[in-house]
mmCIF file of C-alpha atoms in Angstrom:
data_model
loop_
_atom_site.group_PDB
_atom_site.id
_atom_site.type_symbol
_atom_site.label_atom_id
_atom_site.label_comp_id
_atom_site.label_asym_id
_atom_site.label_seq_id
_atom_site.Cartn_x
_atom_site.Cartn_y
_atom_site.Cartn_z
ATOM 1 C CA MET A 242 129.314 -42.262 118.784
ATOM 2 C CA THR A 243 125.729 -41.366 119.463
ATOM 3 C CA PRO A 244 124.993 -37.887 118.179
ATOM 4 C CA GLU A 245 123.191 -36.711 121.287
ATOM 5 C CA ALA A 246 126.279 -36.771 123.053
ATOM 6 C CA ALA A 247 127.473 -33.217 121.376
ATOM 7 C CA ALA A 248 125.480 -31.526 123.617
ATOM 8 C CA LEU A 249 127.214 -32.991 126.634
ATOM 9 C CA PRO A 250 129.256 -30.342 128.541
ATOM 10 C CA TRP A 251 133.218 -30.660 129.004
ATOM 11 C CA ILE A 252 132.657 -30.752 132.844
ATOM 12 C CA VAL A 253 131.030 -34.142 132.144
ATOM 13 C CA VAL A 254 133.168 -35.416 129.018
ATOM 14 C CA VAL A 255 136.633 -34.793 130.576
ATOM 15 C CA PRO A 256 136.050 -37.084 133.707
ATOM 16 C CA VAL A 257 134.135 -39.482 131.479
ATOM 17 C CA CYS A 258 137.132 -40.017 129.458
ATOM 18 C CA LEU A 259 139.504 -40.202 132.134
ATOM 19 C CA LEU A 260 137.692 -42.802 134.035
ATOM 20 C CA LEU A 261 137.186 -44.766 131.081
ATOM 21 C CA LEU A 262 141.114 -44.395 130.205
ATOM 22 C CA ILE A 263 142.094 -45.392 133.834
ATOM 23 C CA GLY A 264 139.821 -48.124 134.198
ATOM 24 C CA ALA A 265 140.853 -49.667 131.086
ATOM 25 C CA GLY A 266 144.327 -49.420 131.943
ATOM 26 C CA LEU A 267 144.159 -50.888 135.127
ATOM 27 C CA THR A 268 142.501 -53.732 133.537
ATOM 28 C CA LEU A 269 144.817 -54.194 130.684
ATOM 29 C CA VAL A 270 147.625 -54.105 133.247
ATOM 30 C CA GLY A 271 145.914 -56.815 135.172
ATOM 31 C CA ALA A 272 145.575 -59.134 132.300
ATOM 32 C CA PHE A 273 149.152 -58.474 131.149
ATOM 33 C CA GLY A 274 149.912 -59.725 134.743
ATOM 34 C CA LEU A 275 148.498 -63.121 133.848
ATOM 35 C CA LEU A 276 151.068 -63.277 131.259
ATOM 36 C CA ARG A 277 153.861 -61.843 133.019
ATOM 37 C CA LEU A 278 153.596 -63.460 136.217
ATOM 38 C CA ASN A 279 155.139 -67.091 136.460
ATOM 39 C CA SER A 280 153.676 -69.111 138.975
ATOM 40 C CA PHE A 281 149.774 -69.898 139.423
ATOM 41 C CA TYR A 282 149.248 -68.609 142.761
ATOM 42 C CA ALA A 283 150.860 -64.899 141.773
ATOM 43 C CA ARG A 284 148.676 -64.965 138.591
ATOM 44 C CA VAL A 285 145.619 -65.184 141.010
ATOM 45 C CA HIS A 286 146.319 -61.778 142.050
ATOM 46 C CA ALA A 287 146.168 -60.206 138.771
ATOM 47 C CA PRO A 288 142.679 -60.023 137.640
ATOM 48 C CA THR A 289 141.791 -58.282 140.817
ATOM 49 C CA LEU A 290 142.995 -55.150 139.282
ATOM 50 C CA GLY A 291 140.123 -55.410 136.622
ATOM 51 C CA THR A 292 137.659 -56.392 139.376
ATOM 52 C CA SER A 293 138.211 -53.894 141.795
ATOM 53 C CA TYR A 294 139.161 -49.990 140.475
ATOM 54 C CA GLY A 295 139.406 -51.162 136.892
ATOM 55 C CA MET A 296 135.560 -52.233 136.840
ATOM 56 C CA GLY A 297 134.892 -49.343 139.307
ATOM 57 C CA CYS A 298 136.367 -46.675 136.835
ATOM 58 C CA ILE A 299 134.463 -47.920 133.820
ATOM 59 C CA LEU A 300 130.916 -48.337 135.986
ATOM 60 C CA LEU A 301 131.579 -45.001 137.335
ATOM 61 C CA ALA A 302 132.323 -43.506 133.699
ATOM 62 C CA SER A 303 129.005 -45.376 131.870
ATOM 63 C CA MET A 304 126.879 -43.708 135.362
ATOM 64 C CA LEU A 305 128.052 -40.282 134.545
ATOM 65 C CA PHE A 306 127.629 -40.537 130.822
ATOM 66 C CA PHE A 307 124.156 -41.749 131.105
ATOM 67 C CA SER A 308 123.005 -39.439 134.121
ATOM 68 C CA ALA A 309 124.263 -36.553 131.673
ATOM 69 C CA LEU A 310 122.760 -37.978 128.601
ATOM 70 C CA GLY A 311 119.391 -38.399 129.616
ATOM 71 C CA THR A 312 119.549 -35.535 132.389
ATOM 72 C CA ARG A 313 118.172 -37.942 135.250
ATOM 73 C CA LEU A 314 119.877 -40.363 137.311
ATOM 74 C CA VAL A 315 120.994 -43.650 135.863
ATOM 75 C CA ILE A 316 122.893 -45.459 138.639
ATOM 76 C CA HIS A 317 121.789 -49.176 137.783
ATOM 77 C CA GLU A 318 125.851 -49.935 136.918
ATOM 78 C CA ILE A 319 125.811 -50.109 140.814
ATOM 79 C CA ALA A 320 124.005 -53.432 140.909
ATOM 80 C CA ILE A 321 126.772 -54.777 138.354
ATOM 81 C CA GLY A 322 129.541 -53.385 140.718
ATOM 82 C CA ALA A 323 127.956 -54.837 143.719
ATOM 83 C CA PHE A 324 127.222 -58.029 142.249
ATOM 84 C CA VAL A 325 130.983 -58.444 141.128
ATOM 85 C CA ILE A 326 132.540 -57.340 144.142
ATOM 86 C CA LEU A 327 130.615 -59.962 146.363
ATOM 87 C CA THR A 328 131.542 -62.842 143.788
ATOM 88 C CA THR A 329 135.086 -62.276 142.962
ATOM 89 C CA PRO A 330 136.565 -63.328 146.318
ATOM 90 C CA VAL A 331 134.264 -66.299 146.238
ATOM 91 C CA THR A 332 135.307 -67.497 143.113
ATOM 92 C CA LEU A 333 139.137 -66.959 143.389
ATOM 93 C CA MET A 334 139.067 -68.555 146.843
ATOM 94 C CA LEU A 335 137.395 -71.560 145.241
ATOM 95 C CA VAL A 336 139.892 -71.514 142.572
ATOM 96 C CA ALA A 337 142.861 -71.117 144.915
ATOM 97 C CA ARG A 338 141.966 -74.070 146.865
ATOM 98 C CA ALA A 339 141.050 -76.379 144.377
ATOM 99 C CA ALA A 340 144.644 -75.648 142.923
ATOM 100 C CA MET A 341 145.952 -75.866 146.493
ATOM 101 C CA HIS A 342 144.226 -79.329 146.796
ATOM 102 C CA ARG A 343 145.534 -80.618 143.511
ATOM 103 C CA ASP A 344 149.296 -79.466 144.135
ATOM 104 C CA ARG A 345 149.152 -81.522 147.485
ATOM 105 C CA LEU A 346 147.560 -84.651 145.362
ATOM 106 C CA GLU A 347 150.434 -84.221 143.138
ATOM 107 C CA GLY A 348 152.916 -83.782 145.511
ATOM 108 C CA GLN A 349 154.306 -80.531 144.015
ATOM 109 C CA ARG A 350 157.208 -78.791 145.733
ATOM 110 C CA GLY A 351 157.008 -75.353 147.476
ATOM 111 C CA VAL A 352 153.380 -75.695 148.504
ATOM 112 C CA PRO A 353 152.357 -75.685 151.928
ATOM 113 C CA GLN A 354 151.272 -78.875 153.229
ATOM 114 C CA ALA A 355 148.619 -77.185 155.954
ATOM 115 C CA ALA A 356 147.509 -73.989 157.005
ATOM 116 C CA ARG A 357 149.147 -74.531 160.232
ATOM 117 C CA PRO A 358 152.786 -74.001 159.768
ATOM 118 C CA ASP A 359 155.180 -77.015 160.488
ATOM 119 C CA MET B 84 134.547 -31.522 119.170
ATOM 120 C CA THR B 85 133.054 -33.077 122.302
ATOM 121 C CA LEU B 86 131.964 -36.084 120.043
ATOM 122 C CA MET B 87 135.456 -36.424 118.476
ATOM 123 C CA VAL B 88 137.088 -36.622 122.131
ATOM 124 C CA LEU B 89 134.498 -39.064 123.500
ATOM 125 C CA GLY B 90 134.672 -41.379 120.369
ATOM 126 C CA ILE B 91 138.564 -41.355 120.402
ATOM 127 C CA SER B 92 138.484 -42.119 124.379
ATOM 128 C CA VAL B 93 135.947 -45.101 123.956
ATOM 129 C CA LEU B 94 138.034 -46.447 120.972
ATOM 130 C CA VAL B 95 141.081 -46.255 122.788
ATOM 131 C CA THR B 96 139.468 -47.979 125.794
ATOM 132 C CA GLN B 97 137.885 -50.509 123.554
ATOM 133 C CA LEU B 98 141.015 -51.415 122.284
ATOM 134 C CA MET B 99 142.829 -51.786 125.723
ATOM 135 C CA LEU B 100 140.171 -53.941 126.773
ATOM 136 C CA GLY B 101 140.413 -56.258 123.495
ATOM 137 C CA ALA B 102 144.086 -56.587 124.303
ATOM 138 C CA ALA B 103 143.321 -56.956 127.781
ATOM 139 C CA MET B 104 140.690 -60.082 126.539
ATOM 140 C CA LEU B 105 143.712 -61.362 124.281
ATOM 141 C CA CYS B 106 146.050 -61.873 127.020
ATOM 142 C CA CYS B 107 143.157 -63.847 129.200
ATOM 143 C CA THR B 108 142.922 -65.776 125.892
ATOM 144 C CA TRP B 109 146.552 -66.607 125.397
ATOM 145 C CA ARG B 110 146.355 -67.625 129.036
ATOM 146 C CA VAL B 111 143.284 -69.922 128.749
ATOM 147 C CA LEU B 112 144.901 -71.366 125.563
ATOM 148 C CA ARG B 113 148.458 -72.227 127.062
ATOM 149 C CA GLY B 114 147.638 -73.245 130.479
ATOM 150 C CA PRO B 115 149.744 -74.674 131.340
ATOM 151 C CA ARG B 116 147.463 -76.502 134.038
ATOM 152 C CA ALA B 117 143.786 -76.473 134.433
ATOM 153 C CA GLN B 118 143.665 -74.006 137.233
ATOM 154 C CA ASP B 119 145.502 -71.705 134.978
ATOM 155 C CA ARG B 120 142.876 -71.841 132.032
ATOM 156 C CA VAL B 121 139.958 -71.364 134.776
ATOM 157 C CA VAL B 122 141.665 -68.033 136.280
ATOM 158 C CA GLY B 123 142.323 -66.981 132.660
ATOM 159 C CA LEU B 124 138.503 -67.594 131.865
ATOM 160 C CA ASP B 125 137.620 -65.787 134.975
ATOM 161 C CA ALA B 126 139.354 -62.677 133.975
ATOM 162 C CA LEU B 127 138.359 -62.879 130.272
ATOM 163 C CA TYR B 128 134.633 -62.682 131.238
ATOM 164 C CA VAL B 129 135.250 -59.545 133.308
ATOM 165 C CA CYS B 130 137.182 -57.838 130.480
ATOM 166 C CA GLY B 131 134.234 -58.936 128.193
ATOM 167 C CA MET B 132 131.627 -57.220 130.474
ATOM 168 C CA LEU B 133 133.430 -53.917 130.578
ATOM 169 C CA LEU B 134 133.672 -54.062 126.795
ATOM 170 C CA VAL B 135 130.153 -54.588 126.704
ATOM 171 C CA LEU B 136 129.769 -51.536 128.915
ATOM 172 C CA THR B 137 131.822 -49.302 126.540
ATOM 173 C CA PHE B 138 129.500 -50.511 123.672
ATOM 174 C CA GLY B 139 126.880 -49.027 125.447
ATOM 175 C CA ILE B 140 128.453 -45.760 126.011
ATOM 176 C CA ARG B 141 129.513 -45.647 122.442
ATOM 177 C CA SER B 142 125.689 -46.114 121.118
ATOM 178 C CA GLY B 143 124.203 -44.355 123.745
ATOM 179 C CA THR B 144 121.534 -46.981 124.756
ATOM 180 C CA ALA B 145 120.817 -49.027 128.054
ATOM 181 C CA VAL B 146 120.296 -52.381 126.205
ATOM 182 C CA TYR B 147 124.266 -53.347 126.774
ATOM 183 C CA PHE B 148 123.503 -52.923 130.522
ATOM 184 C CA GLU B 149 121.367 -55.955 130.556
ATOM 185 C CA ALA B 150 123.872 -58.003 128.515
ATOM 186 C CA ALA B 151 127.094 -57.269 130.988
ATOM 187 C CA LEU B 152 124.591 -58.030 133.834
ATOM 188 C CA VAL B 153 124.026 -61.431 132.573
ATOM 189 C CA ILE B 154 127.690 -62.055 131.473
ATOM 190 C CA ALA B 155 128.607 -61.363 135.174
ATOM 191 C CA LEU B 156 126.029 -63.591 136.666
ATOM 192 C CA LEU B 157 126.959 -66.550 134.412
ATOM 193 C CA GLY B 158 130.560 -65.943 134.225
ATOM 194 C CA PHE B 159 130.252 -66.235 138.261
ATOM 195 C CA VAL B 160 128.248 -69.591 137.967
ATOM 196 C CA GLY B 161 130.540 -70.975 135.378
ATOM 197 C CA THR B 162 133.917 -70.358 137.387
ATOM 198 C CA ALA B 163 132.482 -71.729 140.695
ATOM 199 C CA ALA B 164 131.406 -74.816 138.592
ATOM 200 C CA LEU B 165 134.798 -75.291 137.223
ATOM 201 C CA ALA B 166 136.226 -74.834 140.693
ATOM 202 C CA LYS B 167 134.234 -77.514 141.665
ATOM 203 C CA PHE B 168 135.223 -79.612 138.825
ATOM 204 C CA LEU B 169 139.107 -78.877 139.796
ATOM 205 C CA MET B 170 138.495 -80.097 143.165
ATOM 206 C CA ARG B 171 136.800 -83.487 142.352
ATOM 207 C CA GLY B 172 137.139 -83.962 138.783
ATOM 208 C CA GLU B 173 133.160 -84.247 138.628
ATOM 209 C CA VAL B 174 130.563 -81.249 138.730
ATOM 210 C CA ILE B 175 127.656 -83.411 139.850
ATOM 211 C CA GLU B 176 128.377 -85.914 142.526
ATOM 212 C CA MET C 49 109.748 -57.903 164.411
ATOM 213 C CA THR C 50 112.111 -60.830 164.480
ATOM 214 C CA ARG C 51 109.338 -63.103 162.663
ATOM 215 C CA LEU C 52 108.904 -60.546 160.192
ATOM 216 C CA LEU C 53 112.340 -59.420 159.289
ATOM 217 C CA PRO C 54 114.671 -62.104 160.259
ATOM 218 C CA HIS C 55 117.568 -60.261 158.439
ATOM 219 C CA PRO C 56 116.554 -56.618 158.211
ATOM 220 C CA LEU C 57 120.086 -55.663 156.414
ATOM 221 C CA ILE C 58 119.657 -58.467 153.718
ATOM 222 C CA SER C 59 116.075 -57.579 153.218
ATOM 223 C CA LEU C 60 116.930 -54.163 152.743
ATOM 224 C CA GLY C 61 119.728 -54.933 150.380
ATOM 225 C CA ILE C 62 117.443 -57.052 148.200
ATOM 226 C CA LEU C 63 114.645 -54.223 148.058
ATOM 227 C CA LEU C 64 117.476 -51.622 146.924
ATOM 228 C CA LEU C 65 118.642 -54.019 144.334
ATOM 229 C CA TRP C 66 115.228 -54.420 142.858
ATOM 230 C CA LEU C 67 114.434 -50.633 142.527
ATOM 231 C CA LEU C 68 118.021 -50.077 141.280
ATOM 232 C CA LEU C 69 117.112 -52.810 138.329
ATOM 233 C CA ASN C 70 113.777 -51.396 137.752
ATOM 234 C CA GLN C 71 114.999 -48.055 137.772
ATOM 235 C CA THR C 72 111.807 -46.588 139.396
ATOM 236 C CA LEU C 73 110.550 -45.498 142.721
ATOM 237 C CA ALA C 74 106.908 -46.040 141.321
ATOM 238 C CA PRO C 75 104.641 -47.716 143.935
ATOM 239 C CA GLY C 76 103.821 -51.142 142.111
ATOM 240 C CA PRO C 77 107.298 -51.921 141.505
ATOM 241 C CA ALA C 78 108.054 -50.992 144.782
ATOM 242 C CA LEU C 79 105.540 -52.925 146.646
ATOM 243 C CA VAL C 80 106.867 -56.131 144.366
ATOM 244 C CA GLY C 81 110.187 -55.346 145.687
ATOM 245 C CA VAL C 82 109.092 -55.174 149.356
ATOM 246 C CA ALA C 83 107.323 -58.592 148.703
ATOM 247 C CA VAL C 84 110.725 -60.016 147.287
ATOM 248 C CA ALA C 85 112.916 -58.642 150.114
ATOM 249 C CA LEU C 86 110.474 -60.415 152.818
ATOM 250 C CA PHE C 87 110.346 -63.732 150.930
ATOM 251 C CA GLY C 88 114.521 -63.132 150.751
ATOM 252 C CA GLY C 89 114.860 -62.465 154.340
ATOM 253 C CA TRP C 90 112.428 -65.417 155.099
ATOM 254 C CA THR C 91 114.324 -67.949 152.910
ATOM 255 C CA LEU C 92 117.762 -67.034 154.437
ATOM 256 C CA ALA C 93 116.083 -67.664 158.098
ATOM 257 C CA LEU C 94 115.028 -71.147 156.789
ATOM 258 C CA LEU C 95 118.989 -71.790 156.014
ATOM 259 C CA ASP C 96 119.338 -71.218 159.884
ATOM 260 C CA GLN C 97 122.777 -69.481 159.511
ATOM 261 C CA GLY C 98 122.491 -67.562 162.770
ATOM 262 C CA ARG C 99 122.157 -63.869 162.882
ATOM 263 C CA PRO C 100 125.488 -61.959 162.972
ATOM 264 C CA ARG C 101 125.050 -59.192 165.725
ATOM 265 C CA LEU C 102 126.801 -56.160 164.190
ATOM 266 C CA ARG C 103 128.177 -53.648 166.716
ATOM 267 C CA ARG C 104 129.608 -50.188 166.420
ATOM 268 C CA PRO C 105 128.439 -48.834 162.845
ATOM 269 C CA GLY C 106 130.939 -46.315 163.034
ATOM 270 C CA LEU C 107 133.710 -48.320 163.257
ATOM 271 C CA MET C 108 132.193 -50.636 160.202
ATOM 272 C CA LEU C 109 132.075 -47.384 158.086
ATOM 273 C CA ARG C 110 135.755 -46.690 158.737
ATOM 274 C CA LEU C 111 136.827 -50.182 158.178
ATOM 275 C CA ALA C 112 134.969 -49.710 154.767
ATOM 276 C CA GLY C 113 136.682 -46.636 154.102
ATOM 277 C CA GLN C 114 140.113 -48.009 155.059
ATOM 278 C CA VAL C 115 139.446 -50.927 152.801
ATOM 279 C CA LEU C 116 138.801 -48.635 149.757
ATOM 280 C CA LEU C 117 142.007 -46.828 150.286
ATOM 281 C CA ASP C 118 143.835 -49.893 150.891
ATOM 282 C CA ILE C 119 142.331 -51.774 147.661
ATOM 283 C CA ALA C 120 143.713 -48.306 145.641
ATOM 284 C CA GLN C 121 146.898 -48.377 147.102
ATOM 285 C CA SER C 122 147.622 -52.096 146.431
ATOM 286 C CA ASN C 123 146.106 -51.671 142.949
ATOM 287 C CA LEU C 124 149.133 -49.459 142.215
ATOM 288 C CA THR C 125 151.580 -51.559 144.221
ATOM 289 C CA VAL C 126 150.392 -54.565 141.940
ATOM 290 C CA ALA C 127 150.452 -52.669 138.717
ATOM 291 C CA ARG C 128 154.195 -51.547 139.529
ATOM 292 C CA ILE C 129 155.144 -54.859 140.249
ATOM 293 C CA ILE C 130 153.509 -56.276 137.375
ATOM 294 C CA LEU C 131 155.242 -53.643 135.011
ATOM 295 C CA GLY C 132 158.265 -53.578 136.772
ATOM 296 C CA ARG C 133 161.719 -55.580 136.023
ATOM 297 C CA ARG C 134 161.428 -57.898 139.038
ATOM 298 C CA ALA C 135 157.844 -59.138 138.585
ATOM 299 C CA ASN C 136 158.168 -62.574 139.904
ATOM 300 C CA SER C 137 160.766 -62.382 142.730
ATOM 301 C CA SER C 138 159.207 -61.931 146.062
ATOM 302 C CA ALA C 139 155.649 -63.723 146.175
ATOM 303 C CA GLY C 140 155.039 -66.623 148.933
ATOM 304 C CA PHE C 141 152.523 -67.904 151.416
ATOM 305 C CA ILE C 142 152.686 -66.734 154.781
ATOM 306 C CA HIS C 143 150.863 -68.573 157.915
ATOM 307 C CA ILE C 144 148.878 -65.891 160.130
ATOM 308 C CA PRO C 145 147.607 -67.058 163.519
ATOM 309 C CA LEU C 146 143.830 -65.532 164.026
ATOM 310 C CA ALA C 147 142.220 -64.948 167.048
ATOM 311 C CA LEU C 148 138.889 -64.206 165.170
ATOM 312 C CA ARG C 149 136.216 -67.332 165.431
ATOM 313 C CA ASP C 150 133.003 -66.127 164.103
ATOM 314 C CA PRO C 151 132.382 -67.525 160.705
ATOM 315 C CA GLN C 152 130.514 -64.400 159.358
ATOM 316 C CA ALA C 153 133.583 -62.425 160.538
ATOM 317 C CA LEU C 154 135.753 -64.888 158.849
ATOM 318 C CA ALA C 155 133.966 -64.633 155.598
ATOM 319 C CA VAL C 156 134.271 -60.841 155.626
ATOM 320 C CA LEU C 157 137.932 -61.027 156.513
ATOM 321 C CA ALA C 158 138.071 -63.540 153.368
ATOM 322 C CA ALA C 159 136.562 -61.419 151.150
ATOM 323 C CA ILE C 160 138.458 -58.167 152.129
ATOM 324 C CA LEU C 161 141.878 -59.784 151.620
ATOM 325 C CA THR C 162 141.041 -61.546 148.354
ATOM 326 C CA ALA C 163 139.427 -58.380 146.874
ATOM 327 C CA THR C 164 142.740 -56.659 147.404
ATOM 328 C CA PRO C 165 145.292 -57.352 144.700
ATOM 329 C CA GLY C 166 148.221 -58.559 146.179
ATOM 330 C CA SER C 167 147.005 -60.791 148.777
ATOM 331 C CA ALA C 168 144.866 -63.872 148.537
ATOM 332 C CA TRP C 169 143.262 -66.030 151.032
ATOM 333 C CA VAL C 170 144.038 -69.916 150.213
ATOM 334 C CA GLU C 171 143.155 -71.847 153.345
ATOM 335 C CA TYR C 172 141.912 -71.897 156.980
ATOM 336 C CA ASP C 173 142.504 -74.240 159.738
ATOM 337 C CA ALA C 174 139.285 -73.957 161.752
ATOM 338 C CA GLU C 175 140.562 -76.022 164.636
ATOM 339 C CA ALA C 176 143.920 -73.959 165.417
ATOM 340 C CA GLY C 177 142.947 -70.944 163.809
ATOM 341 C CA TRP C 178 145.571 -70.538 161.246
ATOM 342 C CA LEU C 179 145.394 -68.810 157.935
ATOM 343 C CA LEU C 180 147.247 -69.560 154.831
ATOM 344 C CA LEU C 181 147.769 -66.537 152.868
ATOM 345 C CA HIS C 182 149.492 -65.888 149.464
ATOM 346 C CA VAL C 183 151.187 -62.545 148.856
ATOM 347 C CA LEU C 184 152.629 -60.981 145.919
ATOM 348 C CA ASP C 185 155.237 -58.648 147.389
ATOM 349 C CA LEU C 186 156.520 -60.930 150.395
ATOM 350 C CA ASP C 187 159.480 -58.687 151.584
ATOM 351 C CA ASP C 188 158.713 -58.932 155.387
ATOM 352 C CA GLU C 189 156.618 -61.511 156.717
ATOM 353 C CA GLU C 190 156.266 -59.460 160.184
ATOM 354 C CA VAL C 191 154.645 -56.771 158.294
ATOM 355 C CA TRP C 192 151.839 -58.514 156.464
ATOM 356 C CA ILE C 193 151.102 -60.465 159.814
ATOM 357 C CA ARG C 194 150.645 -57.009 161.855
ATOM 358 C CA LEU C 195 148.809 -55.500 158.786
ATOM 359 C CA VAL C 196 146.134 -58.266 158.742
ATOM 360 C CA LYS C 197 145.907 -58.416 162.419
ATOM 361 C CA ASP C 198 145.849 -54.592 163.590
ATOM 362 C CA ARG C 199 144.231 -53.121 160.575
ATOM 363 C CA TYR C 200 141.266 -55.834 159.616
ATOM 364 C CA GLU C 201 141.017 -58.478 162.340
ATOM 365 C CA ARG C 202 141.091 -56.042 165.432
ATOM 366 C CA PRO C 203 137.817 -54.039 163.904
ATOM 367 C CA LEU C 204 136.277 -57.064 162.937
ATOM 368 C CA LEU C 205 136.461 -58.660 166.383
ATOM 369 C CA GLU C 206 134.838 -55.606 167.727
ATOM 370 C CA ILE C 207 132.128 -55.475 164.884
ATOM 371 C CA PHE C 208 131.298 -58.934 165.466
ATOM 372 C CA ALA C 209 131.766 -59.128 169.251
#
């Protein structure tokens, strides 16, 4: 750790540590879901754990830490957060649609043929 | 004392994110199909970005922030291009 | 006013992002940011997507708060499913009839549903208004249909009226 961090008060250190651990824990559970779930469409849900509150907690910890370290407001992490929140649904929808298209072409069973129920 | 608590938390965080990256890598390597690998890659770069941010907290410099931002940007473009590739088998038509 | 600022919210967003990335409120960078924001708005107007007419800002805030809460809750639910013993038992597709037709409102609904762990937007039939949704814990289809329609679709219908 950087030596300047020794001067941080406990009221900052404890939330930073908790937020880091919770965020990393959620991200790890999400990544573990990639291993654990057994169908492609179920696995699409797993990474959103990391990109929603997993990322949110770690970004919040980073904002708190640098704001306390520099004694000024450091909130440029919001830019990363906004960007990831906006792009994750787009990429996941693109991949899910592409997978659906491929499954239908290959005639996989258990995949709905259209958005309209038959 | 403060340094030790912070150091241990950051270390544990980094180990957890590293394990998350290993899970994603396993999915990228094993597939079984191309779309599974793309979802694995998508999750991999998000974990990588978070890991870079925690390196920033460890060293106390804001340089890592820019690296994380670039990873987030390129990851989106990469996954979008790969999804396009999955759809048609070509990126540029 | 409309000529100068065709998309005021988006221009404001670009300006805020610019100031965040520069980490300053000094007049120089702020002026460049204003120029970038104006050009961003004009460029978007050239693409001619049509301006969304947003009503009821109070309801927008309430919907945003609701979405944040729901995402937190479904984070826990999905974490429990992944770590639980019956991880693969109840995932499945559901068909939902939507009354929402505005493309921008549909985009917001798609983003909300996909960003929430546990539900993913897969396909939308624009002619008949059917949505194909994949959910991770599909115990009761009716509950999910009610949830999407009452909790998200109804406020969006009022906001994008």
